[in-house]
Coordinates of C-alpha atoms and ligand atoms in Angstrom, one line a residue:
X1 CA -10.4 -10.2 -16.3
X2 CA -9.4 -13.6 -17.5
X3 CA -6.7 -13.8 -20.5
X4 CA -5.7 -17.2 -21.6
X5 CA -3.3 -19.1 -24.2
X6 CA -4.1 -21.9 -26.1
X7 CA -2.2 -23.7 -28.4
X8 CA -5.1 -25.2 -30.5
X9 CA -5.9 -23.7 -33.7
X10 CA -9.8 -22.1 -34.2
X11 CA -12.5 -23.7 -35.5
X12 CA -14.8 -21.4 -37.3
X13 CA -17.2 -23.3 -34.9
X14 CA -15.6 -21.7 -32.2
X15 CA -18.4 -19.7 -30.0
X16 CA -18.0 -15.8 -29.0
X17 CA -16.3 -12.7 -31.1
X18 CA -13.6 -13.7 -33.3
X19 CA -11.5 -10.9 -33.4
X20 CA -9.2 -10.7 -36.3
X21 CA -6.7 -8.1 -36.2
X22 CA -4.8 -6.6 -39.2
X23 CA -1.5 -4.2 -39.4
X24 CA -2.9 -1.8 -41.7
X25 CA -4.3 -4.5 -44.3
X26 CA -1.7 -7.3 -43.0
X27 CA -3.5 -9.9 -41.3
X28 CA -1.6 -10.7 -37.8
X29 CA -3.2 -14.2 -37.6
X30 CA -3.4 -17.2 -39.7
X31 CA -6.0 -19.1 -40.1
X32 CA -6.4 -22.2 -42.0
X33 CA -7.8 -21.3 -45.0
X34 CA -10.1 -24.1 -45.6
X35 CA -12.4 -23.4 -42.6
X36 CA -12.3 -19.6 -42.4
X37 CA -13.1 -19.6 -46.4
X38 CA -15.5 -16.4 -45.8
X39 CA -13.6 -14.6 -43.6
X40 CA -10.0 -14.6 -45.5
X41 CA -8.7 -12.5 -48.0
X42 CA -7.0 -9.1 -47.7
X43 CA -9.2 -8.0 -50.6
X44 CA -12.5 -8.7 -48.8
X45 CA -11.0 -6.8 -46.0
X46 CA -10.2 -3.7 -47.7
X47 CA -13.4 -3.7 -49.8
X48 CA -15.6 -3.6 -46.9
X49 CA -13.1 -1.7 -44.0
X50 CA -12.8 2.1 -45.1
X51 CA -11.8 3.3 -41.7
X52 CA -14.8 1.5 -39.8
X53 CA -14.7 -2.0 -38.2
X54 CA -16.6 -4.8 -40.1
X55 CA -18.9 -7.4 -38.8
X56 CA -20.1 -10.4 -39.8
X57 CA -22.8 -12.2 -37.6
X58 CA -22.8 -15.9 -37.9
X59 CA -25.3 -16.7 -35.6
X60 CA -26.5 -15.3 -31.9
X61 CA -23.4 -17.0 -30.4
X62 CA -20.8 -16.0 -32.8
X63 CA -19.8 -12.9 -34.5
X64 CA -16.5 -11.7 -36.4
X65 CA -15.1 -8.4 -35.8
X66 CA -12.3 -6.9 -38.2
X67 CA -10.0 -4.5 -36.3
X68 CA -6.8 -2.8 -38.4
X69 CA -4.4 -0.6 -36.7
X70 CA -5.7 2.0 -39.7
X71 CA -8.4 2.7 -37.8
X72 CA -7.0 4.4 -35.0
X73 CA -5.6 7.8 -35.6
X74 CA -2.5 9.0 -34.1
X75 CA 0.0 7.1 -31.5
X76 CA 2.3 4.2 -31.9
X77 CA 1.9 0.8 -33.2
X78 CA 1.6 -0.5 -29.3
X79 CA -0.8 2.1 -28.7
X80 CA -2.9 1.3 -31.6
X81 CA -3.5 -2.5 -30.5
X82 CA -4.1 -1.3 -27.1
X83 CA -6.6 0.5 -28.4
X84 CA -8.0 -1.9 -30.6
X85 CA -8.3 -4.1 -27.9
X86 CA -10.5 -1.9 -25.9
X87 CA -12.7 -1.9 -29.2
X88 CA -13.1 -5.7 -29.1
X89 CA -14.1 -5.6 -25.4
X90 CA -16.5 -2.8 -25.9
X91 CA -18.0 -5.0 -29.0
X92 CA -18.5 -8.2 -27.2
X93 CA -20.3 -6.6 -24.5
X94 CA -22.4 -4.7 -27.0
X95 CA -23.7 -7.9 -28.6
X96 CA -23.6 -9.9 -24.9
X97 CA -20.9 -12.3 -25.9
X98 CA -18.9 -13.9 -23.2
X99 CA -15.8 -14.9 -25.0
X100 CA -13.5 -13.5 -27.3
X101 CA -11.3 -15.5 -29.4
X102 CA -7.9 -14.1 -31.0
X103 CA -6.0 -15.3 -33.3
X104 CA -2.5 -13.9 -33.1
X105 CA 0.8 -15.0 -35.1
X106 CA 2.9 -11.9 -34.3
X107 CA 3.6 -12.5 -30.6
X108 CA 5.5 -9.6 -29.8
X109 CA 2.0 -8.0 -30.0
X110 CA 0.7 -10.5 -27.3
X111 CA 1.4 -7.7 -24.4
X112 CA 0.1 -4.6 -25.7
X113 CA -3.1 -6.2 -26.6
X114 CA -3.5 -8.5 -23.4
X115 CA -2.9 -4.9 -21.6
X116 CA -5.1 -2.9 -23.4
X117 CA -7.9 -5.4 -22.5
X118 CA -6.7 -5.5 -19.0
X119 CA -6.6 -1.6 -18.4
X120 CA -10.1 -1.0 -21.0
X121 CA -11.8 -3.5 -18.9
X122 CA -11.4 -1.6 -16.1
X123 CA -14.8 -0.3 -14.1
X124 CA -15.1 2.1 -11.3
X125 CA -19.0 0.8 -10.2
X126 CA -18.9 0.7 -7.2
X127 CA -21.3 3.7 -6.3
X128 CA -24.1 2.6 -9.1
X129 CA -27.0 0.7 -7.1
X130 CA -28.0 -1.4 -9.7
X131 CA -24.4 -3.5 -11.1
X132 CA -24.5 -4.6 -14.6
X133 CA -24.9 -8.3 -14.0
X134 CA -23.1 -9.1 -17.4
X135 CA -19.5 -10.4 -16.2
X136 CA -15.8 -9.4 -17.8
X137 CA -15.6 -11.6 -21.0
X138 CA -13.1 -14.0 -21.1
X139 CA -10.1 -13.5 -23.8
X140 CA -8.4 -16.4 -25.5
X141 CA -5.5 -15.9 -27.8
X142 CA -4.9 -19.1 -29.7
X143 CA -1.1 -19.2 -30.7
X144 CA -0.8 -22.2 -32.4
X145 CA 3.0 -23.5 -32.5
X146 CA 3.7 -20.8 -30.2
X147 CA 5.8 -21.2 -26.7
X148 CA 2.4 -21.5 -24.5
X149 CA 4.7 -21.2 -21.2
X150 CA 6.5 -17.7 -22.9
X151 CA 3.3 -16.4 -24.0
X152 CA 1.5 -17.3 -20.7
X153 CA 4.1 -15.2 -18.9
X154 CA 3.8 -12.5 -20.7
X155 CA 0.1 -12.7 -19.8
X156 CA 0.8 -12.6 -16.2
X157 CA 3.3 -9.5 -16.3
X158 CA 0.8 -7.6 -18.4
X159 CA -1.6 -8.7 -15.2
X160 CA 1.0 -7.5 -12.8
X161 CA 1.2 -4.1 -14.8
X162 CA -2.2 -3.6 -15.2
X163 CA -3.3 -4.4 -11.4
X164 CA -0.8 -1.2 -10.5
X165 CA -2.2 1.0 -13.1
X166 CA -6.3 0.3 -11.8
X167 CA -5.2 0.2 -8.2
X168 CA -4.1 3.5 -9.1
X169 CA -6.9 4.4 -10.6
X170 CA -9.4 3.2 -8.2
X171 CA -7.6 5.6 -5.3
X172 CA -8.0 8.5 -7.6
X173 CA -11.6 7.9 -8.9
X174 CA -12.6 7.7 -4.8
X175 CA -14.2 10.5 -3.4
X176 CA -12.2 12.8 -0.9
X177 CA -14.7 11.2 1.5
X178 CA -13.6 7.9 0.9
X179 CA -9.5 8.3 0.4
X180 CA -8.6 10.8 2.8
X181 CA -4.9 10.5 4.4
X182 CA -5.3 8.3 6.9
X183 CA -7.1 5.9 4.6
X184 CA -4.7 6.1 1.8
X185 CA -2.3 5.5 4.2
X186 CA -4.4 2.4 5.2
X187 CA -4.8 1.0 1.4
X188 CA -0.8 1.7 0.8
X189 CA -0.2 -0.6 3.9
X190 CA -2.6 -3.7 2.7
X191 CA -1.1 -3.1 -0.7
X192 CA 2.3 -3.4 0.9
X193 CA 1.8 -6.6 3.0
X194 CA 0.0 -7.9 0.1
X195 CA 3.0 -7.5 -2.3
X196 CA 6.0 -7.7 0.4
X197 CA 7.2 -4.2 0.6
X198 CA 8.4 -2.3 4.1
X199 CA 5.7 0.2 5.1
X200 CA 6.0 3.0 7.7
X201 CA 3.5 5.4 8.2
X202 CA 4.2 8.7 9.8
X203 CA 1.3 10.6 11.6
X204 CA 0.9 14.3 12.8
X205 CA 2.9 13.6 16.0
X206 CA 5.8 11.8 14.4
X207 CA 5.7 14.4 11.3
X208 CA 5.9 17.4 14.1
X209 CA 8.9 15.6 15.2
X210 CA 10.4 15.1 11.7
X211 CA 9.9 19.0 11.0
X212 CA 7.6 18.2 8.3
X213 CA 6.5 22.1 8.3
X214 CA 5.0 22.0 4.8
X215 CA 3.0 18.8 5.3
X216 CA 1.6 20.1 8.7
X217 CA 0.9 23.6 7.4
X218 CA -1.0 22.6 4.7
X219 CA -2.8 20.1 7.0
X220 CA -3.7 22.0 9.2
X221 CA -6.8 23.6 8.0
X222 CA -8.8 19.7 7.8
X223 CA -10.1 18.0 10.5
X224 CA -8.6 14.9 8.8
X225 CA -5.1 15.1 9.7
X226 CA -2.2 14.6 7.3
X227 CA -0.3 11.4 7.0
X228 CA 3.2 10.7 4.8
X229 CA 3.6 7.1 3.8
X230 CA 6.9 5.8 2.9
X231 CA 7.4 2.2 1.2
X232 CA 10.8 0.4 0.7
X233 CA 11.5 -2.0 -1.5
X234 CA 15.1 -3.5 -1.1
X235 CA 16.3 -6.8 -3.2
X236 CA 19.1 -8.3 -2.3
X237 CA 21.8 -8.2 -4.6
X238 CA 21.7 -4.1 -4.9
X239 CA 24.3 -1.9 -7.3
X240 CA 24.8 1.9 -6.4
X241 CA 21.4 3.3 -7.8
X242 CA 19.0 4.2 -5.2
X243 CA 15.7 5.3 -6.9
X244 CA 13.2 7.8 -5.0
X245 CA 9.8 8.4 -6.1
X246 CA 8.2 10.9 -4.5
X247 CA 4.1 11.7 -5.1
X248 CA 1.8 14.4 -4.2
X249 CA -1.5 13.2 -2.5
X250 CA -3.9 16.1 -1.9
X251 CA -6.9 14.2 -1.3
X252 CA -8.7 17.1 -2.1
X253 CA -7.6 20.5 -3.2
X254 CA -10.2 23.5 -2.4
X255 CA -7.4 26.0 -2.9
X256 CA -7.5 26.5 0.8
X257 CA -8.3 30.3 1.9
X258 CA -7.2 31.3 -1.8
X259 CA -9.8 29.4 -2.6
X260 CA -10.5 27.9 -6.2
X261 CA -13.8 28.7 -8.0
X262 CA -16.5 26.0 -8.2
X263 CA -16.6 24.5 -11.4
X264 CA -15.5 21.5 -12.3
X265 CA -13.8 21.4 -8.6
X266 CA -15.3 17.8 -8.1
X267 CA -12.1 17.1 -10.3
X268 CA -9.7 18.1 -7.3
X269 CA -10.3 14.8 -5.4
X270 CA -8.1 13.5 -8.1
X271 CA -5.1 16.1 -6.5
X272 CA -3.0 13.3 -5.3
X273 CA -2.8 10.9 -8.3
X274 CA 0.8 11.5 -8.3
X275 CA 0.8 9.4 -4.9
X276 CA -1.3 7.2 -6.2
X277 CA 0.8 6.7 -9.3
X278 CA 3.6 5.8 -6.9
X279 CA 2.1 3.4 -4.8
X280 CA 0.3 1.6 -8.1
X281 CA 4.2 1.1 -9.5
X282 CA 5.7 0.3 -6.1
X283 CA 2.5 -2.6 -6.2
X284 CA 3.9 -3.4 -9.6
X285 CA 7.6 -3.4 -9.0
X286 CA 7.3 -5.4 -5.7
X287 CA 5.5 -8.2 -8.2
X288 CA 8.3 -7.6 -11.0
X289 CA 11.3 -7.6 -8.4
X290 CA 13.7 -6.0 -10.7
X291 CA 17.6 -5.4 -9.0
X292 CA 17.4 -1.8 -7.6
X293 CA 16.8 0.1 -4.2
X294 CA 13.9 1.8 -4.3
X295 CA 11.7 4.2 -1.5
X296 CA 8.8 5.7 -2.3
X297 CA 7.6 9.1 -0.3
X298 CA 3.9 10.0 -0.6
X299 CA 2.8 13.0 1.7
X300 CA -1.2 13.4 2.0
X301 CA -3.4 16.2 3.2
X302 CA -6.7 17.4 2.6
X303 CA -6.0 21.2 1.4
X304 CA -9.3 22.6 3.2
X305 CA -10.6 26.0 4.5
X306 CA -10.8 26.0 8.0
X307 CA -10.5 27.8 11.2
X308 CA -7.0 26.6 11.7
X309 CA -6.2 26.6 8.1
X310 CA -2.9 28.4 6.8
X311 CA -3.4 32.1 6.0
X312 CA -2.1 34.0 3.1
X313 CA 1.2 35.7 4.4
X314 CA 2.1 32.5 6.9
X315 CA 5.3 31.6 7.0
X316 CA 6.7 28.2 6.9
X317 CA 10.2 26.0 7.9
X318 CA 10.4 23.3 5.6
X319 CA 12.0 20.1 6.9
X320 CA 15.2 21.2 5.3
X321 CA 15.4 24.6 7.8
X322 CA 14.6 26.9 4.2
X323 CA 11.8 29.3 5.3
X324 CA 8.3 30.2 2.5
X325 CA 6.4 32.8 2.4
X326 CA 3.1 31.5 1.3
X327 CA 1.5 33.6 -1.0
X328 CA -1.4 31.8 -2.3
X329 CA -3.1 28.3 -0.5
X330 CA -3.4 27.1 -3.5
X331 CA -0.1 26.5 -4.0
X332 CA -0.1 23.6 -1.5
X333 CA 1.3 20.5 -3.6
X334 CA 4.9 22.4 -3.9
X335 CA 4.5 22.8 0.0
X336 CA 4.2 18.9 0.8
X337 CA 6.3 17.7 -1.4
X338 CA 9.5 20.3 -0.4
X339 CA 9.4 18.1 2.5
X340 CA 8.9 15.0 0.9
X341 CA 12.0 15.2 -1.5
X342 CA 14.0 16.6 1.3
X343 CA 13.4 13.4 3.4
X344 CA 13.7 10.7 0.6
X345 CA 17.3 12.1 -0.1
X346 CA 18.0 11.7 3.7
X347 CA 16.8 7.9 3.0
X348 CA 19.9 7.9 0.5
X349 CA 18.2 8.3 -2.8
X350 CA 20.5 8.9 -5.2
X351 CA 18.0 9.3 -8.1
X352 CA 14.8 11.3 -7.4
X353 CA 11.6 11.3 -9.4
X354 CA 8.4 13.0 -8.6
X355 CA 4.9 12.7 -10.1
X356 CA 2.5 15.7 -9.1
X357 CA -0.8 17.2 -10.3
X358 CA 1.3 20.3 -9.6
X359 CA 0.3 23.7 -11.9
X360 CA -2.9 24.5 -14.5
X361 CA -0.3 25.9 -16.3
X362 CA 1.2 22.8 -17.9
X363 CA -2.4 21.6 -18.9
X364 CA -2.5 25.0 -20.7
X365 CA 1.1 24.7 -22.4
X366 CA 0.9 20.7 -23.2
X367 CA -3.1 19.7 -23.3
X368 CA -4.2 16.4 -22.1
X369 CA -2.0 13.7 -23.9
X370 CA 1.6 14.6 -22.9
X371 CA 3.2 15.3 -19.2
X372 CA 5.4 17.8 -18.1
X373 CA 9.1 17.2 -17.3
X374 CA 11.9 19.5 -15.5
X375 CA 15.2 18.1 -14.8
X376 CA 18.7 18.4 -13.1
X377 CA 19.7 15.5 -14.9
X378 CA 19.6 15.2 -18.7
X379 CA 20.5 11.3 -18.7
X380 CA 17.7 10.4 -16.6
X381 CA 14.8 12.5 -18.3
X382 CA 16.0 11.2 -21.5
X383 CA 15.7 7.6 -20.1
X384 CA 12.0 8.4 -18.5
X385 CA 10.9 10.2 -22.0
X386 CA 11.8 7.0 -23.7
X387 CA 10.5 4.6 -21.3
X388 CA 7.3 6.5 -21.1
X389 CA 7.3 6.4 -24.7
X390 CA 7.8 2.6 -24.7
X391 CA 4.9 2.1 -22.2
X392 CA 2.6 4.2 -23.9
X393 CA 2.8 7.3 -21.7
X394 CA 4.2 10.6 -23.7
X395 CA 6.5 12.7 -21.6
X396 CA 7.6 16.0 -23.3
X397 CA 10.5 18.1 -21.4
X398 CA 10.2 21.6 -20.2
X399 CA 13.1 23.6 -19.4
X400 CA 13.9 24.4 -15.7
X401 CA 14.4 28.5 -16.8
X402 CA 16.8 29.8 -13.9
X403 CA 16.2 33.5 -15.4
X404 CA 12.3 32.7 -13.8
X405 CA 14.2 31.8 -10.6
X406 CA 14.0 35.1 -9.0
X407 CA 10.7 35.5 -9.2
X408 CA 10.4 33.7 -6.1
X409 CA 12.5 35.7 -4.0
X410 CA 10.7 37.2 -1.2
X411 CA 11.8 39.8 1.0
X412 CA 11.4 38.5 4.4
X413 CA 11.1 34.6 3.8
X414 CA 13.9 32.5 2.1
X415 CA 11.3 31.9 -1.0
X416 CA 7.9 33.1 -1.8
X417 CA 5.8 30.2 -2.6
X418 CA 4.7 31.6 -6.2
X419 CA 6.4 33.0 -8.9
X420 CA 4.9 36.6 -10.1
X421 CA 2.4 37.5 -13.0
X422 CA 0.2 35.1 -14.7
X423 CA 2.9 33.1 -16.9
X424 CA 4.9 29.9 -17.0
X425 CA 3.8 28.7 -13.5
X426 CA 4.7 25.1 -14.3
X427 CA 8.2 26.3 -14.7
X428 CA 8.2 28.3 -11.9
X429 CA 6.5 25.6 -9.5
X430 CA 9.4 23.4 -10.6
X431 CA 11.7 26.0 -9.9
X432 CA 10.5 25.9 -6.5
X433 CA 10.7 21.8 -6.0
X434 CA 14.4 22.4 -7.0
X435 CA 15.4 24.5 -4.0
X436 CA 15.1 20.9 -1.9
X437 CA 17.3 18.9 -4.3
X438 CA 20.7 18.7 -2.9
X439 CA 23.8 19.1 -5.3
X440 CA 24.6 15.3 -6.5
X441 CA 21.1 14.0 -6.4
X442 CA 19.6 13.3 -10.0
X443 CA 16.4 14.4 -10.3
X444 CA 13.1 14.9 -12.5
X445 CA 9.9 16.4 -12.0
X446 CA 6.5 15.0 -13.7
X447 CA 3.6 17.4 -13.6
X448 CA 1.1 15.1 -14.4
X449 CA -2.0 17.8 -14.1
X450 CA -2.8 17.6 -17.5
X451 CA -2.5 13.6 -18.3
X452 CA -3.9 12.1 -14.6
X453 CA -7.6 12.3 -15.9
X454 CA -9.8 11.7 -18.9
X455 CA -12.5 13.7 -19.3
X456 CA -14.1 11.5 -22.1
X457 CA -13.0 7.9 -23.2
X458 CA -9.3 8.3 -24.8
X459 CA -7.6 5.4 -26.2
X460 CA -8.0 2.5 -24.0
X461 CA -9.1 4.4 -21.1
X462 CA -12.7 5.0 -19.6
X463 CA -13.2 8.9 -18.3
X464 CA -12.0 9.3 -15.5
X465 CA -8.3 8.2 -13.6
X466 CA -5.5 7.0 -16.2
X467 CA -3.1 6.1 -13.6
X468 CA -0.6 7.7 -15.3
X469 CA 2.8 7.3 -14.0
X470 CA 2.6 3.8 -13.0
X471 CA 3.7 2.0 -15.9
X472 CA 6.4 4.7 -16.6
X473 CA 8.2 4.3 -13.3
X474 CA 7.8 0.7 -13.3
X475 CA 9.5 0.8 -16.6
X476 CA 12.0 3.3 -15.3
X477 CA 12.7 0.8 -12.1
X478 CA 13.6 -2.0 -14.6
X479 CA 15.5 0.2 -17.2
X480 CA 17.8 1.4 -14.6
X481 CA 18.0 -2.4 -12.6
X482 CA 19.3 -3.5 -16.4
X483 CA 21.6 -0.8 -16.5
X484 CA 23.1 -1.1 -13.1
X485 CA 23.3 -5.2 -14.3
X486 CA 25.4 -4.5 -17.2
X487 CA 27.8 -2.2 -15.1
X488 CA 28.4 -5.2 -12.7
X489 CA 28.9 -7.3 -15.4
X490 CA 31.7 -4.5 -16.4
Ligands
LIG1 N1 -3.9 20.9 -7.8 C1 -3.6 22.4 -8.5 C2 -2.8 22.0 -9.8 C3 -4.1 21.2 -11.2 C4 -5.0 22.2 -11.8 C5 -4.5 20.0 -11.1 C6 -5.6 21.6 -12.3 C7 -5.3 19.3 -12.1 C8 -5.5 20.4 -12.9 C9 -2.5 22.9 -7.8 O1 -2.1 22.9 -6.3 C10 -3.0 24.1 -7.8 O2 -3.6 25.2 -7.4 N2 -2.1 24.9 -8.7 C11 -2.2 26.2 -8.8 C12 -0.7 27.6 -8.4 C13 -0.6 28.9 -8.4 C14 -1.6 29.3 -7.6 C15 0.3 29.5 -8.8 C16 -2.5 26.6 -10.2 O3 -2.0 26.0 -11.2 O4 -3.2 27.7 -10.6
LIG2 ZN1 -4.0 24.1 -5.0
LIG3 ZN1 -3.1 21.3 -5.7

C-alpha cells in the first residue's frame, strides 16, 4: 500500500475520499475556509454525527467521510486513530474510490494513522481463486507547511513496523501444510538474507548432537522433522544488554496422543504465533537498527499423532539435563521452549523474553485482548507492559505463584509437564518454564494464546492472525537500546 506526504493544500476538487478527522469534535485538520465552506464547522459535525460516520457525496469520484475518535469505544487515542484509518479504508473500498486524502494538522498522529492503514490493508487471499481486482487505494496525508522529509521518514518507519507485523500474520494464517518446521526455517532464512541478519538452522541431526530432548521428543510423531531457527542481530557498538527472544512454533498442535477435541481444531495451525512474532520482530528490528545485541531462537515442530509419537509416561532428558515426565502430550509448548530457553542463555542472553500460545487457561483468565505476562524481573516486565501499551498491544501481569510449584513435582522424574487439577494452568506452565531460567537471567514469558488470533474483525484487524508481539518486541529492543545509550553517556 502506498502512503505519501503532500505539502500542498487540498482543494475541494481533489478526487477520491476526503477523510476529515476529529478528536472528539475538534478537527485534526486545517482547511482553507473558503474552499471548504460546505465541509467546515463543528456544528455541522456535531449535528450530523452522533456516533455515526457521516458521508457527503460530491460526485461519483468524490466523497467526504467524517471520522471522530468518539466513534471508537475503548482503547487509547492512538489505537482509536488506527481504527479510524481502517474504517476509512473500508469506506474507500465500498465506494470504489482509489485515492484517500487525509488533511492533517496534528502531525504526532501521523504514525498511528499510517500504521492503521498499513495493518488494516493486510489481506490473506492467496487461496481465493477469484482475486478481487481492485487495488488498495493510495493514501495522501496533506500537511501544508509540515517538514515533509521528517514526515516521510515517519511513514517509512510505519512501513517497516507494519511489514514485520504482516509478515508474522502471513506465517500464522498459512495452514500447516504450507508452513511446517522446514518451510518456516526457509521463510526465516529468506527474510534474514533480505534484511541482513545472521541465520542458523539446526536440523534433526544438529538437534540430537545438541541434546535438544524436548524438541526432538515432541517432533517424533510427525513425518516432518523439527527445526530450531536462530537469528543473530549484532550491531557494531554494543552495550552489556543482550536480548534473547524465544518463540514457540508448533506448526500444528493436534495435542498428540493426548489428542484434542475436533471443534475449532483448525485454529491450532496458529500454534506457531510466538515464533512468527519473534521472526516478524527481527525483520523490523534489522531495519530499525537499534543499538542492542539480540539473539532470536525459534524451536519448531508439529505435535502429531503417529506411530513414533511421544507417549504419556515417557520421560524426556531436556537440553539442560533436567528430566521431564510427559503426563500430557498436549502440554508440548513448554517441552520445546525449555530447550530453546536453555540454548539462548548459552548464547549469552542476559534478558530473555519468550512468546508462546501456551495455554487455554490464559484465554479463560484474560480473554482475547490481553496477553498474560509472567516475570522473574519486575523492571523488565514493567518495561514490556509500558511499551506494549504504547504500541497498542496490551499486557497484563500474572503471578508466578511459588506455592503452585509443587504441582510439578514427580515421583520418578525431576518434573512433571503439567500441574495438578483444572485451574491455574497458565501459572503452572510459566513455573515450568522458570525451571530453565538461570540465576541472574532476567526473564519474561508472554502467553499469547488469547491474543494471537482474532476470531472476528477487531480494532483494525481482519479476522485471523494479529501478529501480536511484533510491535512490542521491536519497541522493547528500542527501549533497551535507548536506556543503554543513556547509561553509556553516564
Ligand atoms: N497450544 C495449546 C494452547 C492453546 C489453547 C493455544 C487455545 C491457543 C488457543 C497448548 O499446547 C495446550 O494444548 N495447552 C494445554 C495444556 C494442558 C494440557 C496442561 C491447555 O492449555 O489446555
Ligand atoms: Zn498442546
Ligand atoms: Zn500448543
